[in-house]
PDB file of C-alpha atoms in Angstrom:
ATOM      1  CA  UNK A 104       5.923  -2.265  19.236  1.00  0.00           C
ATOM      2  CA  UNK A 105       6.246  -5.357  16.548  1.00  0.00           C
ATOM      3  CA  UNK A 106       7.420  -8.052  17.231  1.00  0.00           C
ATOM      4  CA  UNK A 107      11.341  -8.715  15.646  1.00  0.00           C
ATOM      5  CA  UNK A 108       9.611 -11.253  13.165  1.00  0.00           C
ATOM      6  CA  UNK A 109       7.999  -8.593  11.608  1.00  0.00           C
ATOM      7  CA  UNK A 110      10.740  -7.809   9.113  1.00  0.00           C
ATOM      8  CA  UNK A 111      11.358  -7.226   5.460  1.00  0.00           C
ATOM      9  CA  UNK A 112      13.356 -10.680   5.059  1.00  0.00           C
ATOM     10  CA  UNK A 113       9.683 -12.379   6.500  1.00  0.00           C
ATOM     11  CA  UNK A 114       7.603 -10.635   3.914  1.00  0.00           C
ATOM     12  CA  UNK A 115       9.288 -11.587   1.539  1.00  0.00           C
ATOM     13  CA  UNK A 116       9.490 -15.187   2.494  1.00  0.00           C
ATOM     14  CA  UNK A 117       5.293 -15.413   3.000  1.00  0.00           C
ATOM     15  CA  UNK A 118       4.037 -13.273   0.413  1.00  0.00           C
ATOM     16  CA  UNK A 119       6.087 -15.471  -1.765  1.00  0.00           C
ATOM     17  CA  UNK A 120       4.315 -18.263  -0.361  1.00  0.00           C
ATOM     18  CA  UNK A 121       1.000 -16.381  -0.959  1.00  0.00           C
ATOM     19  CA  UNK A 122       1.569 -15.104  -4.326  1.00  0.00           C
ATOM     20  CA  UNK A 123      -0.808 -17.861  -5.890  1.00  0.00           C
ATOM     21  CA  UNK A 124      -3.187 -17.336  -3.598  1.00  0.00           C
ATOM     22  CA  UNK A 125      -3.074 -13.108  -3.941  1.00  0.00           C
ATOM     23  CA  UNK A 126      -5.049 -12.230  -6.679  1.00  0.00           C
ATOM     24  CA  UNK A 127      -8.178 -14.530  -5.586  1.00  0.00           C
ATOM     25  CA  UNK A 128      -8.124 -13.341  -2.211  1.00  0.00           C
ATOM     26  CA  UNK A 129      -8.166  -9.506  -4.296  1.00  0.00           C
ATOM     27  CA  UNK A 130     -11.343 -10.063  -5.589  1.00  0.00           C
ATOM     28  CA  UNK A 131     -12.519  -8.437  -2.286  1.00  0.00           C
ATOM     29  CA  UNK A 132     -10.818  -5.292  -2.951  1.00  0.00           C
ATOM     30  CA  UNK A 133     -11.267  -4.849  -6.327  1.00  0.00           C
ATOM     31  CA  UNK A 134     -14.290  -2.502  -5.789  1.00  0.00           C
ATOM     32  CA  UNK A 135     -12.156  -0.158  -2.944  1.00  0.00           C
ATOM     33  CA  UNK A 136      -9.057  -0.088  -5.374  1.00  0.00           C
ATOM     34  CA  UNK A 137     -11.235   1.155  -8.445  1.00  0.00           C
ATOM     35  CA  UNK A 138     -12.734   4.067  -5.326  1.00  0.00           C
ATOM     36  CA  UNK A 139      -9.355   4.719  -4.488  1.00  0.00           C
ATOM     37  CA  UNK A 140      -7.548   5.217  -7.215  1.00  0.00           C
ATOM     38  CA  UNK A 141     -10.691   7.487  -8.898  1.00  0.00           C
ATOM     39  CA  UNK A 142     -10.764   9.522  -5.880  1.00  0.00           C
ATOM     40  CA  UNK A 143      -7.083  10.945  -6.783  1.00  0.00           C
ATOM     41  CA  UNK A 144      -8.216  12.805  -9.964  1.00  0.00           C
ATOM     42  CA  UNK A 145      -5.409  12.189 -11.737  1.00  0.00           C
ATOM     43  CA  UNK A 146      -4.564  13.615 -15.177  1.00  0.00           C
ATOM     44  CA  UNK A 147      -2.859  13.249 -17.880  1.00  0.00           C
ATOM     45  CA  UNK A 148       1.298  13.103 -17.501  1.00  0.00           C
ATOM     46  CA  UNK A 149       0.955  12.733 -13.922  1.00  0.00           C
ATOM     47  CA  UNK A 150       3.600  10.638 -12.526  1.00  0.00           C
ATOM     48  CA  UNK A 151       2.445   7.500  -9.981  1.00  0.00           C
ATOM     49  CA  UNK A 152       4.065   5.471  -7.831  1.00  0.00           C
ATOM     50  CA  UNK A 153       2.459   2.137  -6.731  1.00  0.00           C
ATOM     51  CA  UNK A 154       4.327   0.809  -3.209  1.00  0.00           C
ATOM     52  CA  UNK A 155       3.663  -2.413  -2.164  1.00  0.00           C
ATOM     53  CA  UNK A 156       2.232  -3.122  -5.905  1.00  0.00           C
ATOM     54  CA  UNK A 157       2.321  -7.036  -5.173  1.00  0.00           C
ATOM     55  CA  UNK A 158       1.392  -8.708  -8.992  1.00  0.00           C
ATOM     56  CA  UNK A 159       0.368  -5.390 -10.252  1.00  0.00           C
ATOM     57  CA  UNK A 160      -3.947  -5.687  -9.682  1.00  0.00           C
ATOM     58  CA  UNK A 161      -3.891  -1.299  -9.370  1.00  0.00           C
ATOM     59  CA  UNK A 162      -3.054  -1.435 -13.325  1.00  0.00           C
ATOM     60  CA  UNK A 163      -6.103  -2.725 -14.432  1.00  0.00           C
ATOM     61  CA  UNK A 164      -7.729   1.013 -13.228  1.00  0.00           C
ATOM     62  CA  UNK A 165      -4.876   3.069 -14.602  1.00  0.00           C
ATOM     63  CA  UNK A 166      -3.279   3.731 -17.808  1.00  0.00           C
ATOM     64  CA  UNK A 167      -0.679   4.484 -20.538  1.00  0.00           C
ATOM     65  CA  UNK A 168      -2.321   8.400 -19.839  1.00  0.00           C
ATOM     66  CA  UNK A 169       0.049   8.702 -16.611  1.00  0.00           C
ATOM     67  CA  UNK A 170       3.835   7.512 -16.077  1.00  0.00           C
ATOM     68  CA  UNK A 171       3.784   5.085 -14.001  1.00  0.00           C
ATOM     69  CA  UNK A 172       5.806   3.096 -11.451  1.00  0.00           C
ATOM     70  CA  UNK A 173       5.647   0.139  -9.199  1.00  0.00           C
ATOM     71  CA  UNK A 174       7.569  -1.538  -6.370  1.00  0.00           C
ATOM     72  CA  UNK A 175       7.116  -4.061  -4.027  1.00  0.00           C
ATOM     73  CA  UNK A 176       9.846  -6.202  -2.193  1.00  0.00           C
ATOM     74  CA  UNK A 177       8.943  -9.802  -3.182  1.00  0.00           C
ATOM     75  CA  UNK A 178      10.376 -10.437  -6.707  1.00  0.00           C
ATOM     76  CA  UNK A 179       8.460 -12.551  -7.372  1.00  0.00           C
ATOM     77  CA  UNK A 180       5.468 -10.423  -6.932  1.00  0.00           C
ATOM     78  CA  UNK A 181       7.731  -7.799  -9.308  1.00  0.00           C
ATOM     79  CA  UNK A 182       7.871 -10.919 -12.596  1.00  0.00           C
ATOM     80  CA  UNK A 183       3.785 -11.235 -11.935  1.00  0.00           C
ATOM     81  CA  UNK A 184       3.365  -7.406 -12.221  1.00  0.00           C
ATOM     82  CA  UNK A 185       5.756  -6.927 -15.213  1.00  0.00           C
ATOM     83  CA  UNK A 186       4.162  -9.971 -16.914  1.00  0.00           C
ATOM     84  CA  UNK A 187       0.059  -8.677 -16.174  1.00  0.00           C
ATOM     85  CA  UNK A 188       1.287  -5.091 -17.568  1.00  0.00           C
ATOM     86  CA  UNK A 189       2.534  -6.882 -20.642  1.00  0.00           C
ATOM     87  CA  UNK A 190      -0.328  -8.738 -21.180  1.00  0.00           C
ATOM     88  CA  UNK A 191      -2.993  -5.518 -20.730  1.00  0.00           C
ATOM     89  CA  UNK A 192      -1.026  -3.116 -22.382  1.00  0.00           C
ATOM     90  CA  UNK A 193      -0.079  -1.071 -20.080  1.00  0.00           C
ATOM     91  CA  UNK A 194       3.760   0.418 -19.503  1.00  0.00           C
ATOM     92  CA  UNK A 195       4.839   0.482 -16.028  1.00  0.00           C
ATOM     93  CA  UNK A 196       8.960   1.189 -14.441  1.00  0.00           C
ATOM     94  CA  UNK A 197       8.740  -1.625 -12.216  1.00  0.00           C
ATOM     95  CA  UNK A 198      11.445  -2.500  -9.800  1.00  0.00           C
ATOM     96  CA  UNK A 199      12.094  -4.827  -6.620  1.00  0.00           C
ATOM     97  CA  UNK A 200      12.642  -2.216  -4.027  1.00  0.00           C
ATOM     98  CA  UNK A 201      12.094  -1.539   0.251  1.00  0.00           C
ATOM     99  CA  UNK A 202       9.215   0.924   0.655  1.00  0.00           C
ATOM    100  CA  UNK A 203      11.307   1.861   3.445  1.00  0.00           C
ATOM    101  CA  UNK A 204      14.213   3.186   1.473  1.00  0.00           C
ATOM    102  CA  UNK A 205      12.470   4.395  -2.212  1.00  0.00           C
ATOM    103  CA  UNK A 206      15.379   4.702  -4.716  1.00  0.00           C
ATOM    104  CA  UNK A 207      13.536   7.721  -6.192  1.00  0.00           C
ATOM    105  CA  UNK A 208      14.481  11.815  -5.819  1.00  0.00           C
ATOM    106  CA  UNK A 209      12.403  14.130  -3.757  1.00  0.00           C
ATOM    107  CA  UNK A 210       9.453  15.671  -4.999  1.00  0.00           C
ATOM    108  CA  UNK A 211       9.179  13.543  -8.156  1.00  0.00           C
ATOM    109  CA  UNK A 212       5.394  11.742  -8.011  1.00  0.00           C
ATOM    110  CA  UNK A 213       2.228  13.571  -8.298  1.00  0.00           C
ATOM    111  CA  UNK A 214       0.487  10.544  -6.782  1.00  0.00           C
ATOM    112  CA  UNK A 215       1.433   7.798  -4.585  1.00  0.00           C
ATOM    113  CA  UNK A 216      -0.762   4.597  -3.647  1.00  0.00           C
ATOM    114  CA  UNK A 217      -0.607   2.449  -0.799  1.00  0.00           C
ATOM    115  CA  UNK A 218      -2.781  -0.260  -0.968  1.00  0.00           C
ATOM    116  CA  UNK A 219      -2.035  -3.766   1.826  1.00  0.00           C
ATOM    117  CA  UNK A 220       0.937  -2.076   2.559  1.00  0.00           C
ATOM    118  CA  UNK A 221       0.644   0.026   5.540  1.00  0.00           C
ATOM    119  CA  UNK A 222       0.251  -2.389   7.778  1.00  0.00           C
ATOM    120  CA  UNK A 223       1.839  -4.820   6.416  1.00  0.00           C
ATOM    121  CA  UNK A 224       5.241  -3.355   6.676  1.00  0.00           C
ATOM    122  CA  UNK A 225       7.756  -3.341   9.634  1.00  0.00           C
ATOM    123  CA  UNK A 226       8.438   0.616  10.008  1.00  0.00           C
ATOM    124  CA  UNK A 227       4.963   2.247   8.443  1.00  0.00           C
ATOM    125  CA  UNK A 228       6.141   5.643   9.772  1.00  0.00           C
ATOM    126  CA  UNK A 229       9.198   5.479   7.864  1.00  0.00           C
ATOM    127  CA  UNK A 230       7.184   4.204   4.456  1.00  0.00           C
ATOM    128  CA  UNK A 231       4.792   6.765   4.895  1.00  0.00           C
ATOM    129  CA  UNK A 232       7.784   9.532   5.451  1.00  0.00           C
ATOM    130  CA  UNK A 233       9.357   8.029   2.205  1.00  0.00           C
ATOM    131  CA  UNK A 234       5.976   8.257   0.254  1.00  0.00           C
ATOM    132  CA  UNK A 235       6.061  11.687   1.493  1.00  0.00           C
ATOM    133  CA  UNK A 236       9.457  12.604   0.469  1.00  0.00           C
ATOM    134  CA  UNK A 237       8.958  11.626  -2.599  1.00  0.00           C
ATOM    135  CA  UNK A 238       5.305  13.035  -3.443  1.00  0.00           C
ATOM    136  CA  UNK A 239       5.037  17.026  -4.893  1.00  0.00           C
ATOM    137  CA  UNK A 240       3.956  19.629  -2.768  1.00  0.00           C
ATOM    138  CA  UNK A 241       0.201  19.348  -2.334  1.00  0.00           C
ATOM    139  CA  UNK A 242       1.095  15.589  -4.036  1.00  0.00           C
ATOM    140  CA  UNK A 243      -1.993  13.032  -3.684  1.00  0.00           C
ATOM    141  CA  UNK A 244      -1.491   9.866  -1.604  1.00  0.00           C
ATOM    142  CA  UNK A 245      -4.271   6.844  -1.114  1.00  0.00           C
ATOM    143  CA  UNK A 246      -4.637   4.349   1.397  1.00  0.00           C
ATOM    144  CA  UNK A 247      -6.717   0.961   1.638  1.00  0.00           C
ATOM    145  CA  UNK A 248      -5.543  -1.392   4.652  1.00  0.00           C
ATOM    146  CA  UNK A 249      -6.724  -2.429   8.273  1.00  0.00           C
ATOM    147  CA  UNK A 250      -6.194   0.176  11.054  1.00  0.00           C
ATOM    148  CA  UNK A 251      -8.347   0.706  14.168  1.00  0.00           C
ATOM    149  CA  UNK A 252     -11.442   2.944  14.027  1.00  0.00           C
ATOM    150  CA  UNK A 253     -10.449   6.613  14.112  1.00  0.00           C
ATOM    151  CA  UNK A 254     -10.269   7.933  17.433  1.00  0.00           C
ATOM    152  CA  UNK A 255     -10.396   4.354  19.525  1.00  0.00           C
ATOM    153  CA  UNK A 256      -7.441   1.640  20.908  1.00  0.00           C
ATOM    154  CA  UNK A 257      -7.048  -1.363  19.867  1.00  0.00           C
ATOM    155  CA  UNK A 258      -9.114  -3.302  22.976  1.00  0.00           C
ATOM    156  CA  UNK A 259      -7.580  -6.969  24.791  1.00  0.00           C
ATOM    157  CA  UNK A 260      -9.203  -9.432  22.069  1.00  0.00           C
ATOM    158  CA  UNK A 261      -7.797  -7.729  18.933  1.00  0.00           C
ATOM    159  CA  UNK A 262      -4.039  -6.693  20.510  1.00  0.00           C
ATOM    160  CA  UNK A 263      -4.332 -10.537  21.155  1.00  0.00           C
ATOM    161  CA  UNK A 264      -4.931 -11.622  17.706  1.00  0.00           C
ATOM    162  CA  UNK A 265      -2.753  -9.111  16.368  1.00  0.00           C
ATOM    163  CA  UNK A 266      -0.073 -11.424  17.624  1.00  0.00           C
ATOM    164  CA  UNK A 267      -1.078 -14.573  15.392  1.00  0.00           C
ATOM    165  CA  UNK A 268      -2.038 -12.273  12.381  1.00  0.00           C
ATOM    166  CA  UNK A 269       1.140 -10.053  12.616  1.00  0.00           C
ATOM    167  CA  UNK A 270       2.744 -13.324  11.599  1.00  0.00           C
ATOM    168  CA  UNK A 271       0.764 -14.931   9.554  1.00  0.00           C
ATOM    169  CA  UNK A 272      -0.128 -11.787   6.976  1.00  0.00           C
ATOM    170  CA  UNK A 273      -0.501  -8.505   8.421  1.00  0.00           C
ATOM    171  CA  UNK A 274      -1.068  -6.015  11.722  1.00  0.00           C
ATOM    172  CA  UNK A 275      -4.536  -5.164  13.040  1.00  0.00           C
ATOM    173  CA  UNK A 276      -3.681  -3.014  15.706  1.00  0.00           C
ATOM    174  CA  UNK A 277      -2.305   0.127  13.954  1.00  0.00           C
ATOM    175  CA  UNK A 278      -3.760   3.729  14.013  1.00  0.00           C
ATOM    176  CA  UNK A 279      -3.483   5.340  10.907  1.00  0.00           C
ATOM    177  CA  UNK A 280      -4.094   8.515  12.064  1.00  0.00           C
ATOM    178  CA  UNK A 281      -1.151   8.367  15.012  1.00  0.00           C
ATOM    179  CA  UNK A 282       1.034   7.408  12.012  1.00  0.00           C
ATOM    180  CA  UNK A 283       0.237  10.185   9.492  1.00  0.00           C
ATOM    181  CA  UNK A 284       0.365  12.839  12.289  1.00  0.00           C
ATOM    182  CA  UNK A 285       4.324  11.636  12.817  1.00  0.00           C
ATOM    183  CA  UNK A 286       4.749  12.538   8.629  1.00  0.00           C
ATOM    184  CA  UNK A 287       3.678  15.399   5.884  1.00  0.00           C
ATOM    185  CA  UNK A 288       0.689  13.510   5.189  1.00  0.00           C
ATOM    186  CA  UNK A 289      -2.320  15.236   5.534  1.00  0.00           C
ATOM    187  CA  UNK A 290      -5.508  13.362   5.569  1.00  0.00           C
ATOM    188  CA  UNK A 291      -8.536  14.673   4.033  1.00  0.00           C
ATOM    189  CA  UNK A 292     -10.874  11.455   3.567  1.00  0.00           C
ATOM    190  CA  UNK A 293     -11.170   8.887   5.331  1.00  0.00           C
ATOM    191  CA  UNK A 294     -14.001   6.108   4.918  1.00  0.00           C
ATOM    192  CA  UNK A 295     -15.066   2.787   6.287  1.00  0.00           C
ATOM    193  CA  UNK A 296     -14.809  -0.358   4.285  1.00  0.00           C
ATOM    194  CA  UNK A 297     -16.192  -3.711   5.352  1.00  0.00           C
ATOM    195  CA  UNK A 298     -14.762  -5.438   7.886  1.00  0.00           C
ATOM    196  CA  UNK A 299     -11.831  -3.684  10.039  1.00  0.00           C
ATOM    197  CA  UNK A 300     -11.041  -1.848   6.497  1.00  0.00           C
ATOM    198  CA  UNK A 301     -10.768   1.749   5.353  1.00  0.00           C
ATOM    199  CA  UNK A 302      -9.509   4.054   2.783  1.00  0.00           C
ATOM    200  CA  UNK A 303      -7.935   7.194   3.748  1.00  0.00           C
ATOM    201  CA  UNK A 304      -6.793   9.453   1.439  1.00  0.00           C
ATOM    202  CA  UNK A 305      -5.297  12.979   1.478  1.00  0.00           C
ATOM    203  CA  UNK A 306      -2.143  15.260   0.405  1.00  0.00           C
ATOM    204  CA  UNK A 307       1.190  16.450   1.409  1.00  0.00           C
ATOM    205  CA  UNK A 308       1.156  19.756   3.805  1.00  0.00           C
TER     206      UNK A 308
END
């Protein structure tokens, strides 16, 4: 279980704190978020949501060809986004908003993306029900984050680490897998990045 620290009022305190640091530390992942966002296939008029958007670094591989939207709980994280989508061109809805709670109606997005989020946030079952609820039937969802390799427990060492870096910036201890088999989500890809890292991708049943 996480510890009571791990709450929305704390991730909004550090990734504030982190925001100048975020999109250097992104240059990692800009290679996996161009891979995940190609592997949805989207088209024309589809409608996207971006959770956990953070200053808006999934824009720079989409465009004005879908409708798109973008929350993340950290306003300031929201200001960055609007101001990068000014500045590329690009028109995005973007909102400060709880991934847990998504101010959206059922069945609205054709795509949803999840990138640093999943284990970032205090409840992932209940942001990954809410990505659900909101997604179409047969509706295209894409993960990037740190989870445990398929089929294995997190051993001692890394439960033991996951204490300092639960605090610090994010869980390293979750299984994706136990998490999308408590939702809708149906996972249909799922490949190793570097690192503890993977992208997992799939639809709603």
């Amino acid at each position: 279980m996480s510890p009571s620290f791990n709450t929305n009022t704390w991730n909004k305190i550090r990734y504030s704190v982190y925001q100048p640091f975020y999109d250097i530390v992104d240059l990692f992942f800009r290679p996996y978020r161009v891979q995940s966002i190609s592997g949805l296939k989207l088209k024309p008029k589809d409608k996207v949501l971006i959770i956990g958007a953070g200053t808006g670094l999934d824009l720079y591989h989409l465009n004005n060809d879908y409708e798109l939207h973008a929350i993340d709980i950290t306003p300031g994280m929201i200001s960055r986004l609007v101001r990068r989508a000014e500045h590329i061109g690009i028109t995005v809805e973007a909102k400060t908003m709880s991934a847990h709670e998504l101010e959206y109606s059922d069945a609205y997005f054709d795509a949803v993306i999840l990138h640093l989020i999943v284990a970032v946030i205090p409840d992932p079952v209940k942001c990954l029900d809410e990505a659900a609820r909101v997604l179409k039937p047969n509706g295209r969802f894409t993960i990037i984050d740190k989870f445990v390799p398929a089929g294995t427990q997190p051993g001692f060492i890394r439960r033991i680490l996951n204490i300092i870096t639960e605090t610090l910036f994010s869980s390293i201890d979750r299984d994706i897998d136990q998490l999308l088999d408590q939702t809708s989500l149906v996972k249909k890809n799922d490949i190793k990045l570097k690192s503890i890292f993977r992208l997992v991708s799939g639809s709603k049943n």
